[in-house]
Structures are given as C-alpha cells and as structure tokens.
Tab-separated table of C-alpha atoms in Angstrom:
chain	number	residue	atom	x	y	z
A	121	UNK	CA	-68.957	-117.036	-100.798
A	122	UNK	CA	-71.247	-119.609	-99.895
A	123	UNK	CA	-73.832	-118.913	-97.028
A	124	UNK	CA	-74.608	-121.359	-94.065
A	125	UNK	CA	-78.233	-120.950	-91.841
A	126	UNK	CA	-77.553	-123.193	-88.802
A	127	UNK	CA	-80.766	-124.357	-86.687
A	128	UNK	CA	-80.278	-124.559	-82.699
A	129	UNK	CA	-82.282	-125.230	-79.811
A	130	UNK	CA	-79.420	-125.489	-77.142
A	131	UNK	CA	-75.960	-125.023	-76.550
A	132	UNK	CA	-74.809	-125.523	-80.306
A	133	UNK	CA	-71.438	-127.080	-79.671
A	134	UNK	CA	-72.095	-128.637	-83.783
A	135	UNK	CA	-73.279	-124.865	-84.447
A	136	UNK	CA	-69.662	-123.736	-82.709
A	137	UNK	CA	-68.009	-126.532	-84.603
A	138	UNK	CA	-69.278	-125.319	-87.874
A	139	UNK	CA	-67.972	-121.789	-87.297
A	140	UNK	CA	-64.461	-122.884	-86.841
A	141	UNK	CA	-64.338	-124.618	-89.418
A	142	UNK	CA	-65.086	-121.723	-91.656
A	143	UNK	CA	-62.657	-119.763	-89.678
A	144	UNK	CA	-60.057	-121.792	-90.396
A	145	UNK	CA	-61.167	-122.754	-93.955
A	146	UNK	CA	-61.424	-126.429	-93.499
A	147	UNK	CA	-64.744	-125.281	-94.825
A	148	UNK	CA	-63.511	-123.288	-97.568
A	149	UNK	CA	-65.224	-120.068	-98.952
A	150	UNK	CA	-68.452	-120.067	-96.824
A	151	UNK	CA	-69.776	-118.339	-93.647
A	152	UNK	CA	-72.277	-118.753	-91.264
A	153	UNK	CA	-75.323	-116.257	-92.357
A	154	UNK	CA	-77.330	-116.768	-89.318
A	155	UNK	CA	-78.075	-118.928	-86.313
A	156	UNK	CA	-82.027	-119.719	-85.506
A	157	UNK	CA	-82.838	-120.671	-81.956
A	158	UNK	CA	-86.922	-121.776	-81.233
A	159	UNK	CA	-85.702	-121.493	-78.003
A	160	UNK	CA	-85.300	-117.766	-77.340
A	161	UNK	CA	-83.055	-118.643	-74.344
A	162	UNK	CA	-80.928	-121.141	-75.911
A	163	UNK	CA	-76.912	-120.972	-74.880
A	164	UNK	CA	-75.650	-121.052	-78.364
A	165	UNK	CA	-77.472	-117.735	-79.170
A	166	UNK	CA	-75.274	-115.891	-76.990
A	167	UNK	CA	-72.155	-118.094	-78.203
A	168	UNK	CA	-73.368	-117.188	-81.718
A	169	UNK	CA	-73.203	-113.495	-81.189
A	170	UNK	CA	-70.015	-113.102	-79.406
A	171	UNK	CA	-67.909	-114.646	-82.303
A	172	UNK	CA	-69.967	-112.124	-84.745
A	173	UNK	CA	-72.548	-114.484	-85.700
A	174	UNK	CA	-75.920	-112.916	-86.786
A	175	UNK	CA	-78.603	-114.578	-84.293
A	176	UNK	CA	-82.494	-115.119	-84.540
A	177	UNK	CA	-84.804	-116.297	-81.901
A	178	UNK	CA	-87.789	-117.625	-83.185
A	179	UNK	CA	-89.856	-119.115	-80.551
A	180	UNK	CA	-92.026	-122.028	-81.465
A	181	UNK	CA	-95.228	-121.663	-79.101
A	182	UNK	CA	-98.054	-120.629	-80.186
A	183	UNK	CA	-97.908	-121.666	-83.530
A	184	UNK	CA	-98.444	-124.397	-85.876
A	185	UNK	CA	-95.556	-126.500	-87.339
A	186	UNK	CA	-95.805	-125.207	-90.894
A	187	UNK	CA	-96.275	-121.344	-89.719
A	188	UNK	CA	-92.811	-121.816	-87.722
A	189	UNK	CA	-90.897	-123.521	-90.623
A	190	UNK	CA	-92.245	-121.030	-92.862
A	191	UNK	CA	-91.029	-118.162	-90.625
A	192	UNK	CA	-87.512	-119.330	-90.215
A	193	UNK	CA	-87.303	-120.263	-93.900
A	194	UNK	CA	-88.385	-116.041	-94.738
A	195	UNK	CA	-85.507	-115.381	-92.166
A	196	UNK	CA	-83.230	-118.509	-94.189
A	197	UNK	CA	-83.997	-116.732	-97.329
A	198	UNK	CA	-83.236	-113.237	-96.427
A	199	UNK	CA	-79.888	-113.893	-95.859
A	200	UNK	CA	-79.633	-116.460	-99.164
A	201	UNK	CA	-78.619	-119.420	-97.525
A	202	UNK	CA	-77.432	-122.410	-99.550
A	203	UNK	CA	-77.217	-124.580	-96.781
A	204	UNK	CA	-79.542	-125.428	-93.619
A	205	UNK	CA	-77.444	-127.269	-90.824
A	206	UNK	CA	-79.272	-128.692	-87.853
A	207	UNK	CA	-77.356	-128.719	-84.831
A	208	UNK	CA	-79.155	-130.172	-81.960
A	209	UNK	CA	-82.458	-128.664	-83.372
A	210	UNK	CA	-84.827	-130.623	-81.484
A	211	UNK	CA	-88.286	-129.806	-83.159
A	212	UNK	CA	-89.470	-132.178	-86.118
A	213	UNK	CA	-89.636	-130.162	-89.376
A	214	UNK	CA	-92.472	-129.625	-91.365
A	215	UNK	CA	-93.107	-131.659	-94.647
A	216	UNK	CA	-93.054	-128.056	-96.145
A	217	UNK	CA	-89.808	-127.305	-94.949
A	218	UNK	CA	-87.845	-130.148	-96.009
A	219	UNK	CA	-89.628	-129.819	-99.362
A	220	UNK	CA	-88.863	-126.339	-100.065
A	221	UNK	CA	-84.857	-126.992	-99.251
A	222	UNK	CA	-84.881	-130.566	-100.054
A	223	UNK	CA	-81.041	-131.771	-100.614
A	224	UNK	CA	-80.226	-128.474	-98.800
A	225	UNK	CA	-80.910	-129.544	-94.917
A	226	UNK	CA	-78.265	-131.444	-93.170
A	227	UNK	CA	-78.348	-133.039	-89.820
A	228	UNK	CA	-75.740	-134.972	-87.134
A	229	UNK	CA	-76.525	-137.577	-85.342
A	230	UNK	CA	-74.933	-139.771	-82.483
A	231	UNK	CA	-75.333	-142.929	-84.092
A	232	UNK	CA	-74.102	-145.289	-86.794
A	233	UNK	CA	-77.848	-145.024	-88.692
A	234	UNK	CA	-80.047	-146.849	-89.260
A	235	UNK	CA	-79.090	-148.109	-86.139
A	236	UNK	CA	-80.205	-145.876	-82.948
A	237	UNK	CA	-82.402	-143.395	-84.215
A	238	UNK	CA	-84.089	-140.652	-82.249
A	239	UNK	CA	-83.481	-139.487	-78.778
A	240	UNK	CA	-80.479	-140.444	-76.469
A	241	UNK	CA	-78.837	-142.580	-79.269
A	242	UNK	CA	-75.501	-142.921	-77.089
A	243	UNK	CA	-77.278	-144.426	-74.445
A	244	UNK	CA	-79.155	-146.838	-76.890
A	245	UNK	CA	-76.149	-148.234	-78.170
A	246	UNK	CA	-74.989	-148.750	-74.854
A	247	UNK	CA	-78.011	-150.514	-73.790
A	248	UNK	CA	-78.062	-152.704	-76.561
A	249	UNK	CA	-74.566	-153.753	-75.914
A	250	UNK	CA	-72.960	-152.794	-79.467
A	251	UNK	CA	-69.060	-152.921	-79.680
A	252	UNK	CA	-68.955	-149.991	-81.912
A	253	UNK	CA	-71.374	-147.077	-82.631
A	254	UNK	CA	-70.356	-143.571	-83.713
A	255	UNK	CA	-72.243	-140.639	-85.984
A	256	UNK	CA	-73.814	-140.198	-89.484
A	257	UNK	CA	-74.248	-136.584	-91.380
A	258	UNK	CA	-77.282	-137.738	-93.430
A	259	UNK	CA	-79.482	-135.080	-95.495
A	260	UNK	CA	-82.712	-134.574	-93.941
A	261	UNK	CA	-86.031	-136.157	-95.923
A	262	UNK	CA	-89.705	-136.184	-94.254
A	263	UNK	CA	-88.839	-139.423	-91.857
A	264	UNK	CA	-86.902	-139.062	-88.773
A	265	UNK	CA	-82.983	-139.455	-89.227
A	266	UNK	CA	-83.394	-141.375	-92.220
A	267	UNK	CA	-82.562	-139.399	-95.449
A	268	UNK	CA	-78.882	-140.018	-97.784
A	269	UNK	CA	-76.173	-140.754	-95.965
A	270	UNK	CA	-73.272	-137.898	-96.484
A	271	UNK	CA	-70.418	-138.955	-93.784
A	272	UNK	CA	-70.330	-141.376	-91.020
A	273	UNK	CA	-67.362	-141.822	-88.367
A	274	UNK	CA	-66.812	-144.646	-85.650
A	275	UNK	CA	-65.930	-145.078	-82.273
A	276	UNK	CA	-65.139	-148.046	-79.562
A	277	UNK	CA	-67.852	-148.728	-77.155
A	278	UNK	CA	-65.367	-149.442	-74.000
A	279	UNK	CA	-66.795	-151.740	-71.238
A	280	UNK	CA	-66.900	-148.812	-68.808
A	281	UNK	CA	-68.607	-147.074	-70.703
A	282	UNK	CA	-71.440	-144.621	-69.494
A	283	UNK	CA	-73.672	-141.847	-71.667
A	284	UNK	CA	-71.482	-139.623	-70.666
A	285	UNK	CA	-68.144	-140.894	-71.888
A	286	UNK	CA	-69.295	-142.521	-74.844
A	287	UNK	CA	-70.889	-139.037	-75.879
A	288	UNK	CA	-67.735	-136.859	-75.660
A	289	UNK	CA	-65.818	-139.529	-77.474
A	290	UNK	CA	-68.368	-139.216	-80.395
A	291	UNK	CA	-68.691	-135.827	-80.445
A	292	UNK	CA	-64.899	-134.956	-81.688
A	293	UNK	CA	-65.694	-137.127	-84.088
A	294	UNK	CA	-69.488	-135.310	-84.793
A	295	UNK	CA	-67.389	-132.236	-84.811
A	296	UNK	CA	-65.004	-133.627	-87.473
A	297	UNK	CA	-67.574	-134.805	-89.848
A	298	UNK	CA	-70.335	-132.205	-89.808
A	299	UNK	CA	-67.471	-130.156	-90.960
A	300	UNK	CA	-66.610	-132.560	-93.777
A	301	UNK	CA	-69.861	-133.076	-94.622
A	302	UNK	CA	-70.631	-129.266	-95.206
A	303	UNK	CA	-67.467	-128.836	-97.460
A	304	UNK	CA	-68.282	-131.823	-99.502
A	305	UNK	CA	-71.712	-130.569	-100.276
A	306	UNK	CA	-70.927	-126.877	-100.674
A	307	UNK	CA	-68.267	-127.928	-102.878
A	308	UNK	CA	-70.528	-129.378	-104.802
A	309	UNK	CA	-68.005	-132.650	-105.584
A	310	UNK	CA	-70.707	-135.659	-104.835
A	311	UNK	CA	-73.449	-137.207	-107.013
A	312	UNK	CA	-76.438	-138.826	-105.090
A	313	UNK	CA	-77.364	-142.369	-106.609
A	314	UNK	CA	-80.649	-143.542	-105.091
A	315	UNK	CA	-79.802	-143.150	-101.210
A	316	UNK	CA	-75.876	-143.271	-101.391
A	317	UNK	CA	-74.146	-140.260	-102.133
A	318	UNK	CA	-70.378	-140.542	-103.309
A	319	UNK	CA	-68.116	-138.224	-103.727
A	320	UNK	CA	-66.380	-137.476	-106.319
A	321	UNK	CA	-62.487	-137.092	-106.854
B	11	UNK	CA	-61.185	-179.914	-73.874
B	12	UNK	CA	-64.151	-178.239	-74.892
B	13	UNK	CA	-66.227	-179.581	-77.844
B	14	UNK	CA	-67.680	-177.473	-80.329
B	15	UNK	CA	-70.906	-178.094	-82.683
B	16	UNK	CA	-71.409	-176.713	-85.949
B	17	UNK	CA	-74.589	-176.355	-87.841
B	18	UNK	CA	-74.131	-175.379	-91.684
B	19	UNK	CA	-76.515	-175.304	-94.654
B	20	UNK	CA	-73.898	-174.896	-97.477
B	21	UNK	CA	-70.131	-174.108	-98.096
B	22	UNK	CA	-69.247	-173.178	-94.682
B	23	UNK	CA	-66.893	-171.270	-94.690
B	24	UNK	CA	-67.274	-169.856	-91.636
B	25	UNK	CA	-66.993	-173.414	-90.271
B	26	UNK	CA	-63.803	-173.860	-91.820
B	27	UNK	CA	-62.338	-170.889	-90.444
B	28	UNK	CA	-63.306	-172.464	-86.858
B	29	UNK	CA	-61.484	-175.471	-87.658
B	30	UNK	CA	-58.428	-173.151	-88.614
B	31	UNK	CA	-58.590	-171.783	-85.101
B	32	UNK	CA	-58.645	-175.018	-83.469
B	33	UNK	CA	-56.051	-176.161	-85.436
B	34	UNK	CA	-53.808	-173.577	-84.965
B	35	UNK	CA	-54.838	-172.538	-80.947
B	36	UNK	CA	-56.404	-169.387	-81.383
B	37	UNK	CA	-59.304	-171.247	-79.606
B	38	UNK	CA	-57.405	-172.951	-77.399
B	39	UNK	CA	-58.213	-177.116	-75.881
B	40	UNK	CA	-60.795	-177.060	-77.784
B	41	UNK	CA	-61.826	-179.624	-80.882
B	42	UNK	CA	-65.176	-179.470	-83.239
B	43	UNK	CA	-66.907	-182.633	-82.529
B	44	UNK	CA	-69.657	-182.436	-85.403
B	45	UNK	CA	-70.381	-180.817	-88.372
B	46	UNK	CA	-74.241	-180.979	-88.580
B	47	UNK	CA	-76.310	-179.770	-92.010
B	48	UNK	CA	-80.182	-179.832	-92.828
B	49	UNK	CA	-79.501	-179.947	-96.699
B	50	UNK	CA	-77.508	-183.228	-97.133
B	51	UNK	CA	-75.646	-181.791	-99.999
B	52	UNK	CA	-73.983	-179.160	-98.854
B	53	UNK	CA	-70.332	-178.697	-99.437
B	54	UNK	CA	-69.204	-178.018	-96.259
B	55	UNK	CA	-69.688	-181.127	-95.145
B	56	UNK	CA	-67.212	-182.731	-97.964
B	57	UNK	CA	-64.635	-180.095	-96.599
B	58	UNK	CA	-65.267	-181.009	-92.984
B	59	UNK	CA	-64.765	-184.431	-93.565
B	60	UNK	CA	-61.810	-184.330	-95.297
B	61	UNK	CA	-60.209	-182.319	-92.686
B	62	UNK	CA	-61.281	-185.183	-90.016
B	63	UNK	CA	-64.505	-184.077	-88.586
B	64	UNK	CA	-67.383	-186.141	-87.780
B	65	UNK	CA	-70.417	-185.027	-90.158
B	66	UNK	CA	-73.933	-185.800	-89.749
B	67	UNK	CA	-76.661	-184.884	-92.572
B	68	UNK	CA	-79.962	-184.481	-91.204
B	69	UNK	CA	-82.418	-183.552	-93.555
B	70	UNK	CA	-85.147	-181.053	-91.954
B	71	UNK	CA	-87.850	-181.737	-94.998
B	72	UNK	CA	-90.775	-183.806	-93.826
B	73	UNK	CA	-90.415	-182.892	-89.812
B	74	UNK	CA	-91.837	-180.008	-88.162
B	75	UNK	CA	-89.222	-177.214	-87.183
B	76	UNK	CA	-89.172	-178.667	-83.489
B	77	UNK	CA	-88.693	-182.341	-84.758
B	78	UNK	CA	-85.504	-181.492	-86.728
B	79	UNK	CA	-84.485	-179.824	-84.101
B	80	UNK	CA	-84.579	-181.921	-81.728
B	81	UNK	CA	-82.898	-184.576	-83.694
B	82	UNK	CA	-80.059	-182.428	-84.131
B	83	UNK	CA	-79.804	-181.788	-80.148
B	84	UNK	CA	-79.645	-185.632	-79.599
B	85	UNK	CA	-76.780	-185.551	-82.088
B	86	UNK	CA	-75.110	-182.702	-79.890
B	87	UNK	CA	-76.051	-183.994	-76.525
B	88	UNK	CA	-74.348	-187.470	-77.967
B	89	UNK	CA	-71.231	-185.491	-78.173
B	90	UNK	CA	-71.501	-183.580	-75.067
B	91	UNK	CA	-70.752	-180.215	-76.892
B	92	UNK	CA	-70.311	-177.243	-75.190
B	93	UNK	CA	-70.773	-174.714	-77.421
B	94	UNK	CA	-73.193	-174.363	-80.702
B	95	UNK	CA	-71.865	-172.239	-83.556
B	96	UNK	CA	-74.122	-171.226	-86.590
B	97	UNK	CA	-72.404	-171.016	-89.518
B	98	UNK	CA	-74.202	-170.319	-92.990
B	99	UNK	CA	-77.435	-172.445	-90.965
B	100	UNK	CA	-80.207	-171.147	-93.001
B	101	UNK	CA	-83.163	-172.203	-91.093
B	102	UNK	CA	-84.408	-170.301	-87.785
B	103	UNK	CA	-84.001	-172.254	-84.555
B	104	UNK	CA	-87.322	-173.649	-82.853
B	105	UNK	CA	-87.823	-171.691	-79.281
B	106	UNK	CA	-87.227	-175.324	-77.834
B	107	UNK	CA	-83.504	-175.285	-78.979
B	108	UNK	CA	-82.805	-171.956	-78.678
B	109	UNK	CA	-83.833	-172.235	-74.589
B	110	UNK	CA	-82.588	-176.166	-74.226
B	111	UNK	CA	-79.090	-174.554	-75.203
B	112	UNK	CA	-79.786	-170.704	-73.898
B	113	UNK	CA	-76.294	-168.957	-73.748
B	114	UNK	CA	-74.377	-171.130	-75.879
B	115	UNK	CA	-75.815	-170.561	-79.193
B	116	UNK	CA	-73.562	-168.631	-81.399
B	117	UNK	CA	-73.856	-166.777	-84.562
B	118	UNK	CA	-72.619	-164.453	-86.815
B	119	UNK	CA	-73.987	-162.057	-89.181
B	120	UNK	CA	-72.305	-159.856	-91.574
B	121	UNK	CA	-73.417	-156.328	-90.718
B	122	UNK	CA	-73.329	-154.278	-87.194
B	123	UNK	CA	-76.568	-155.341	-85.950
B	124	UNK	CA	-79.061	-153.852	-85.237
B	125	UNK	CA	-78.925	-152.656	-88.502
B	126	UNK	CA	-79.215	-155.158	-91.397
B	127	UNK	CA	-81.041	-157.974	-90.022
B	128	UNK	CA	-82.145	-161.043	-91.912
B	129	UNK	CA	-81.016	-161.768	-95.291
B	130	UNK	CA	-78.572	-159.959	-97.868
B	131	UNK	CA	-77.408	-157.649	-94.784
B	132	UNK	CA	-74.224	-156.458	-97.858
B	133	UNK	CA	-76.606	-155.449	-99.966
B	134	UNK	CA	-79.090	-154.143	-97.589
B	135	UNK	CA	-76.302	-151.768	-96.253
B	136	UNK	CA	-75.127	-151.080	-99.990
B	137	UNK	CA	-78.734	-149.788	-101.102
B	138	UNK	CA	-78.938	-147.839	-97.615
B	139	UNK	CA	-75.578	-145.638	-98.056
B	140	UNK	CA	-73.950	-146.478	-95.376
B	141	UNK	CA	-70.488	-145.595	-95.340
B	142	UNK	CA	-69.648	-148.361	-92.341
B	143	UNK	CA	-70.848	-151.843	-91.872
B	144	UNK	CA	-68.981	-155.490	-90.621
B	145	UNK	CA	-70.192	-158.145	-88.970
B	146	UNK	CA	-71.507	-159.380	-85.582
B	147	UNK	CA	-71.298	-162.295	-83.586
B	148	UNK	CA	-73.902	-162.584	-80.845
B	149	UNK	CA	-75.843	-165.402	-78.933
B	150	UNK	CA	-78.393	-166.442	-80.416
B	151	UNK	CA	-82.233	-165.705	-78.574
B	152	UNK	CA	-85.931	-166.901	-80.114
B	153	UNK	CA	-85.373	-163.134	-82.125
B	154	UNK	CA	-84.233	-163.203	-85.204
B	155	UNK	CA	-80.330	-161.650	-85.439
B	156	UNK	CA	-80.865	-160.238	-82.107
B	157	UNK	CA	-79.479	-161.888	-78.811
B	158	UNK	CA	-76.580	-160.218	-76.558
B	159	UNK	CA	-73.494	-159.368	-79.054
B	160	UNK	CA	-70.401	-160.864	-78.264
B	161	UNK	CA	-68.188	-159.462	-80.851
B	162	UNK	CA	-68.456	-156.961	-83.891
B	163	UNK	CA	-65.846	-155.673	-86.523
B	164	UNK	CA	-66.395	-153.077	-88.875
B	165	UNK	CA	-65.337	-152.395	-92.961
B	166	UNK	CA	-65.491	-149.605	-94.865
B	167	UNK	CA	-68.109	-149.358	-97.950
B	168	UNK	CA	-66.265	-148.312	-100.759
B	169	UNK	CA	-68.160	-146.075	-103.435
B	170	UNK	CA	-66.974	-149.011	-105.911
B	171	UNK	CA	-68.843	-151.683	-103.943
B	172	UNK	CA	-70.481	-154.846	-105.442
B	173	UNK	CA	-72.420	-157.295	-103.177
B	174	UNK	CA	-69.613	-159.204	-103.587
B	175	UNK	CA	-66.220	-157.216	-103.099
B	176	UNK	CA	-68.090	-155.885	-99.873
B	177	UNK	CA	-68.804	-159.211	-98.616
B	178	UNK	CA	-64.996	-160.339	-99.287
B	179	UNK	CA	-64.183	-157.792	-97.047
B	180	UNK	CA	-66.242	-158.560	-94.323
B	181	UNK	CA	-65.693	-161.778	-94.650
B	182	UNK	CA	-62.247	-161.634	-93.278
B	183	UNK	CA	-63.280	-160.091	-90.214
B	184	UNK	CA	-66.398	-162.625	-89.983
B	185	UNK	CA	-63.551	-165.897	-89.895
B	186	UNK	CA	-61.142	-163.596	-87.287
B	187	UNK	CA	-64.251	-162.146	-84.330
B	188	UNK	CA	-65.771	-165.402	-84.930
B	189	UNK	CA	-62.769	-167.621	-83.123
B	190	UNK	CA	-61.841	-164.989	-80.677
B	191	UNK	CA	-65.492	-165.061	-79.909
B	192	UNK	CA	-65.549	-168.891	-79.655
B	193	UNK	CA	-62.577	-168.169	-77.626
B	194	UNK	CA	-63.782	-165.817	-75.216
B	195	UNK	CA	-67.458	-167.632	-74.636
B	196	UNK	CA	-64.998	-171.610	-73.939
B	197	UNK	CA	-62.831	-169.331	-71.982
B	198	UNK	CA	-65.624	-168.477	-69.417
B	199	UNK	CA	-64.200	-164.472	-69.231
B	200	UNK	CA	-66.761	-162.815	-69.631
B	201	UNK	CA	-69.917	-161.862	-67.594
B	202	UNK	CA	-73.060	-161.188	-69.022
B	203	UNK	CA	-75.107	-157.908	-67.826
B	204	UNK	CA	-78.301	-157.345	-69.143
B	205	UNK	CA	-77.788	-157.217	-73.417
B	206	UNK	CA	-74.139	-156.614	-72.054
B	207	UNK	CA	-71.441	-159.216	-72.403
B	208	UNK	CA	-67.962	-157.666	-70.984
B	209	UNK	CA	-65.033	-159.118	-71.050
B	210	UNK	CA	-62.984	-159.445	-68.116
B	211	UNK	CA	-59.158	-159.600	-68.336
C-alpha cells in the first residue's frame, strides 16, 4: 500500500480528484495518508474529512519558509508518505523541502509548460491568443513550474472563450492526468533521462 | 487574384507546399508571384522555378539589414503582392519591413509558441520533456517568433524521438495550417483583437 500526502490551500478539486482515483483503483494500491491545508480555513479540509481523509491545518503566518516546510514534512513523515501531491498549494516551497523529497513532489498546472507559467495560466493563454493550451504534471525542482515533465494533456482554445470556460475544459483533463501521473510514478514503471521522463512498457 | 511573396533561405519546403495549395485551391484565386532568397544558392529556388515561378536571388552580404531589405520590398511592391510568407527565411526582418508590410507578414515555426522560440525549436522541446509540441503560424512583429498567431497544430513527442522523426511529424502539419492560414489571412475572415485573431464564419 503506497501512501499519498496531498498539499492544499483551497478547495482541492485535484486533492478530490486524487481520492477517487484511489477509490476506484485507477490509482492502484495507494491511499491518501493525509491532506495539509496552510490555510486553516481552506474548503478542501472539510471535503477531505467527510470522505475519511485524515486532515492537517498548518497555518503559514508567523513563520519562516523553511520552519513551515519542515513542519509539514514531520507531519509528511509520520504518516510515511511516498508521494507529495500539490493541489492548488499556493505557497512557494522551500529549497529544503524540495531537496529532502526531491523526485517525490508532484504538481498540476493549467498550462502546456514552459509556456504560461505562474498565476492565472488560463487567462494567459487566452491573452496571448494561443489555439491550443492545456496542463502538464511536472515533478517539482527549486524553480517555479519548471521541473521533469511526467504527463501533459491538450485542449482547444475556442474563440469565445473566457477564463472561465477555458478553465473547466482543462480541468477534466487536470483531473485525468494528475491521476495518471500518480500511478505512473507510484508504479514505479518510468526512467528519468536528463529532464524527460518515459515510461516504460 | 491575390499574389503571394515568398522569402526562402534554402530547400523550401514550406514554399513548395504553398505552391501545392495554389495549385490545387486550398488557397483559393490566389497565385505566388515571387520566390525571393538572400543566399543565391539555395535549392528552393531550382524547385520554384521549375514549377513556373518567378525567382529572384538577392544576396543580403555586403548591405546593411535595412538595405537588403528594402531591395527585396521593391521586388514585392513590383509585383503588387498581397501577402508575405516566410518560409525557411533565415535572417530577421529590419523594423522598416516588418512595419512597411505590418499585418501581412507571415510565418511559421515548428513548436506552439511561446514556447520554443528561435532556433532548433524540435530539439529544444526534445531536451525539455515535453510530451506535446507542433507548429505555429503567426504574423510576423519586430519580436522575434512572437506576433498575433494565426494558426497552430500540435504532435505528439514520442519517447523514441530523434530531431529528425519529430520534425517529420510536424512537418506535415507545418505544409497543412500554413495554406489554410494563407487562406484565411487572403480570405479577409478574420478580425484581429488585441494578440487575438478570430475567425469569423
């Protein structure tokens, strides 16, 4: 049984995502260990706990960067996690964190990368005035949305597009990958070649 | 009928695939009137002629980038082209041409801009993991690879990917968005909002 840690700040719907997966074993042999909020009022808390979900709230104030990493990661290791999943986490992690799980920490995010990192990526593609965008599961390194790329999926930008509608059509397919994404890597099927990680058959 | 330019550098292929849409109406009333390269020995402009079009070899060495430039506008203007496709055209425009023909500068570029500017965009994507990438065709602006995008297709990266076998692949989609492009911009429906270009049906 391998053991998930997600990382929230909001609403979690990746976080949600994630635990049906498990439920239905499209992410085979694993379960969610715990869900860590900074934000001790955070929706997906609450949405954590009523599907059985072990919850932390950890809030952020007050302390350094480091001393708030390193006080999620004691909470990460009590339970034995193998995996750390971001899931609109919206701090910046220390240089200590992603050290001490380094090739462990996944993120999503709502763009094709390297194109449209950082905030409101939807809305930057549309801006920009790209005919296709999408979503990239990428392991997380000390720069911002840049580490290995695990899993990426595409949509249509449509002409009528707003943030809106182009966000809901790329989070089924955020939904979809982060999923993938965590069964390739728990499953331990992929070898990592520089920056491009393959998977294996 | 609506007259086309083309500036190469080398084997234009790209250029050929233009005169394959012309020929066979994807891009409708519309003929190239010139075939115009800065290295005089480039092979696309054996292939052009020998399909009928007018060539003109204008070497760029020995004139400053505005010069050349302007010689190759008087060549255009002589022809009363509408349009100005880059294809394989490895120099960067002077900001006199780019603004003496704003709006009807095309080009394409073989990844999903904005990622994979500037040269070797297939192996750029290759070495960055990506598990998507294609090819845009956008005006052209005094950036490099950056005006309003008219068109973009995407290809899968394959874990087996060489330089080559990935640019194969896009390359098929380069010759097929770049005449429905051409298309579109001769066809006049479109409008232009901001980075935007929409097409209207």
């Amino acid at each position: 049984m391998r053991r998930i840690g997600v990382l929230i700040s909001g609403r979690g719907s990746n976080m949600l995502a994630l635990a049906d997966a498990v439920a239905t074993e499209r992410i085979p042999n694993a379960g969610i260990a715990v869900v860590i909020s900074n934000v001790t009022t955070a929706a997906g808390l609450e949405r954590a706990r009523e599907r059985g979900i072990e919850t932390v709230a950890l809030d952020h104030r007050g302390k350094t960067r480091e001393e708030h990493d390193r006080a999620m990661a004691a909470e990460l290791r009590a339970r034995e996690v193998d995996l750390v999943c971001l899931a609109g986490y919206m701090r910046l992690l220390s240089s200590w964190f992603t050290r001490e799980f380094e090739h462990r920490i996944l993120n999503i995010h709502p763009s094709l990368l390297p194109a449209f990192p950082g905030l409101n990526a939807q809305q930057q593609a549309i801006d920009y005035g790209v005919k296709f965008t999408g979503c990239t599961v990428h392991l997380v390194d000390e720069e911002l949305d840049h580490g290995p790329i695990i899993k990426q999926a595409v949509v249509p930008v449509l002409p009528d597009d707003t943030e809106e509608t182009l966000s809901a059509r790329i989070l089924i397919e955020e939904h979809r990958i982060y999923a993938e994404a965590v069964a390739l890597m728990l499953g331990g099927k992929f070898k990592i070649e520089g920056r491009r990680i393959v998977q294996r058959q």
